[in-house]
Short mmCIF file of C-alpha atoms in Angstrom, two decimals:
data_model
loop_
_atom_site.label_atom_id
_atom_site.label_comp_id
_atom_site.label_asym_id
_atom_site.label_seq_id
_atom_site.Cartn_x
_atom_site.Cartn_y
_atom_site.Cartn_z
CA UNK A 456 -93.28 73.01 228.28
CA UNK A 457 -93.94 70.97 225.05
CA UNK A 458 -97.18 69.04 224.71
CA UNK A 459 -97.43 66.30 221.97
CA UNK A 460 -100.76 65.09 221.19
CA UNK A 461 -100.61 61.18 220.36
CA UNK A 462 -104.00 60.36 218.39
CA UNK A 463 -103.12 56.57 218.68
CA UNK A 464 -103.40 55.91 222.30
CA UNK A 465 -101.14 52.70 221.16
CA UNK A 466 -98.57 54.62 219.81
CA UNK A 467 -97.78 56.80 222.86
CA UNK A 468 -95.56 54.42 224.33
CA UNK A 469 -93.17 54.50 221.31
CA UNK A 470 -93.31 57.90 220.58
CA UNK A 471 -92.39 58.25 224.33
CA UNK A 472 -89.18 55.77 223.67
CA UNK A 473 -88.34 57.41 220.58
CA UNK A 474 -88.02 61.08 222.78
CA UNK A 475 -85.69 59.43 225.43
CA UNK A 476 -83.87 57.95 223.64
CA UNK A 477 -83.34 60.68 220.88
CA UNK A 478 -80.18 62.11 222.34
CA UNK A 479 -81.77 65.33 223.60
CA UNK A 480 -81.67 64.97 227.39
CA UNK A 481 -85.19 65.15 227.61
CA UNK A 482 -87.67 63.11 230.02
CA UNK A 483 -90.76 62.99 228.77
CA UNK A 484 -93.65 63.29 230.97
CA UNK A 485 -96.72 60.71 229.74
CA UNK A 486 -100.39 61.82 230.74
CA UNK A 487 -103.31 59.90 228.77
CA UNK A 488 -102.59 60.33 225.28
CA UNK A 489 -100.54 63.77 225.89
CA UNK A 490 -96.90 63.83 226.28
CA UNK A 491 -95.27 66.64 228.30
CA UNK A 492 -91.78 67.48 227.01
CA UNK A 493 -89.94 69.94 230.12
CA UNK A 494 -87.76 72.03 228.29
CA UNK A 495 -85.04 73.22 230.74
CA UNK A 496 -83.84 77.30 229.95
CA UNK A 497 -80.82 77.14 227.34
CA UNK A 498 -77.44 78.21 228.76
CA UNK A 499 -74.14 77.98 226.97
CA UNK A 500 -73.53 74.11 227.88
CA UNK A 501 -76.55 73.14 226.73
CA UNK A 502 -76.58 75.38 223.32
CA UNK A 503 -73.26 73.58 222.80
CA UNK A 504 -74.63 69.82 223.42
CA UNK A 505 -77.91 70.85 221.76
CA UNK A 506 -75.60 71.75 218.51
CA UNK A 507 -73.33 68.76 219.00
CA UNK A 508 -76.34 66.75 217.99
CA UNK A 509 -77.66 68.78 215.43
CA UNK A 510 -74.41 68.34 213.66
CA UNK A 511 -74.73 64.84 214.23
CA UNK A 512 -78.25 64.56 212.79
CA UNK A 513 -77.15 66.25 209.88
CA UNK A 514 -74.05 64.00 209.16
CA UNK A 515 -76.26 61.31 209.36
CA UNK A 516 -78.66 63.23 206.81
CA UNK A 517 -75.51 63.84 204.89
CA UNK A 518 -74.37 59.73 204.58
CA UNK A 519 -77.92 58.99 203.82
CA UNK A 520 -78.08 61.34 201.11
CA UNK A 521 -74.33 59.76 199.80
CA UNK A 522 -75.84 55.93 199.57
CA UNK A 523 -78.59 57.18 197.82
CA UNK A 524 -76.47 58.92 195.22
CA UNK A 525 -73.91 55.52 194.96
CA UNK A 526 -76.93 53.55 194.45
CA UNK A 527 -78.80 55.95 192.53
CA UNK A 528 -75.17 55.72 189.53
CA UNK A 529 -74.71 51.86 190.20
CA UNK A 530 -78.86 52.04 188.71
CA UNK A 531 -77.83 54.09 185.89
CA UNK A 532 -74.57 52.33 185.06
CA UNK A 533 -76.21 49.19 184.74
CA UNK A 534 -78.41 50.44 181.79
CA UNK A 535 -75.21 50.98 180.26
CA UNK A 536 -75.11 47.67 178.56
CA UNK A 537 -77.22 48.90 175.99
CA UNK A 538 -75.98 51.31 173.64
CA UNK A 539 -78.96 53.17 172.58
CA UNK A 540 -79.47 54.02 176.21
CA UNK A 541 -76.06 56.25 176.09
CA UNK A 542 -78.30 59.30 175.81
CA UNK A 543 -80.59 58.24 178.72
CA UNK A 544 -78.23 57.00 180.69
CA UNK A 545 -75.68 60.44 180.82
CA UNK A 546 -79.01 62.81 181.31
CA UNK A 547 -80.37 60.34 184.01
CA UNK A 548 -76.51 61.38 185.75
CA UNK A 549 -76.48 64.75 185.25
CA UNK A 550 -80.53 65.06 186.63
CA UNK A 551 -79.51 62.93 189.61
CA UNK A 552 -76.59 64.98 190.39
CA UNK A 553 -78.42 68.34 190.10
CA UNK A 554 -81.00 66.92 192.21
CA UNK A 555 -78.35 65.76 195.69
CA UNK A 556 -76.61 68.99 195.29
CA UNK A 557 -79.42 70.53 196.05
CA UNK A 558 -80.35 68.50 198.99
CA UNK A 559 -76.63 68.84 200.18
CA UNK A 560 -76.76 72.38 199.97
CA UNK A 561 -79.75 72.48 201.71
CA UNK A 562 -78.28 70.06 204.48
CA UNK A 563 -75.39 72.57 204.45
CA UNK A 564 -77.60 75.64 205.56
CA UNK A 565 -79.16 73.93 208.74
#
């Protein structure tokens, strides 16, 4: 058994929604303030679904990371129009790039 302390007695309610509906097959169980999470034993089936949506959490992780990058170069090309910004512009690229591979790979590992 999990126990989540809310501190926010108003905020129970949607940390309570946001649990349900997560994805993880897991009714949470609301008393005061304190939410009760039942975690059932892990078998193979539910090692498998519990991986299924890890992978999907990650994916998701993975596209976020991707529109930050696009966005992050449409940014930089845009300074572009000025020529003495050439310099700034190519080590702003290669800085940004450095910086999501890292993240991916770090996506990659989990």
């Amino acid at each position: 058994m999990v126990t989540i302390n809310v501190w926010d007695k108003t905020n129970t309610p949607i940390v309570e929604k946001a649990i349900r509906e997560s994805g993880l097959g897991i009714n949470p169980q609301i008393n005061g303030t304190i939410i009760m999470l039942p975690i059932p034993e892990l078998n193979e089936e539910r090692r498998r679904e519990l991986s299924k949506v890890a992978g999907q959490y990650a994916e998701s992780a993975r596209v976020a990371v991707r529109n930050v990058r696009r966005d992050g170069m449409d940014q930089i090309k845009k300074l572009s129009w000025m020529v003495c910004l050439r310099t700034i512009k190519n080590f702003g690229r290669r800085l940004f790039r450095k910086l999501l591979i890292r993240l991916l790979k770090t996506l990659m590992q989990h």
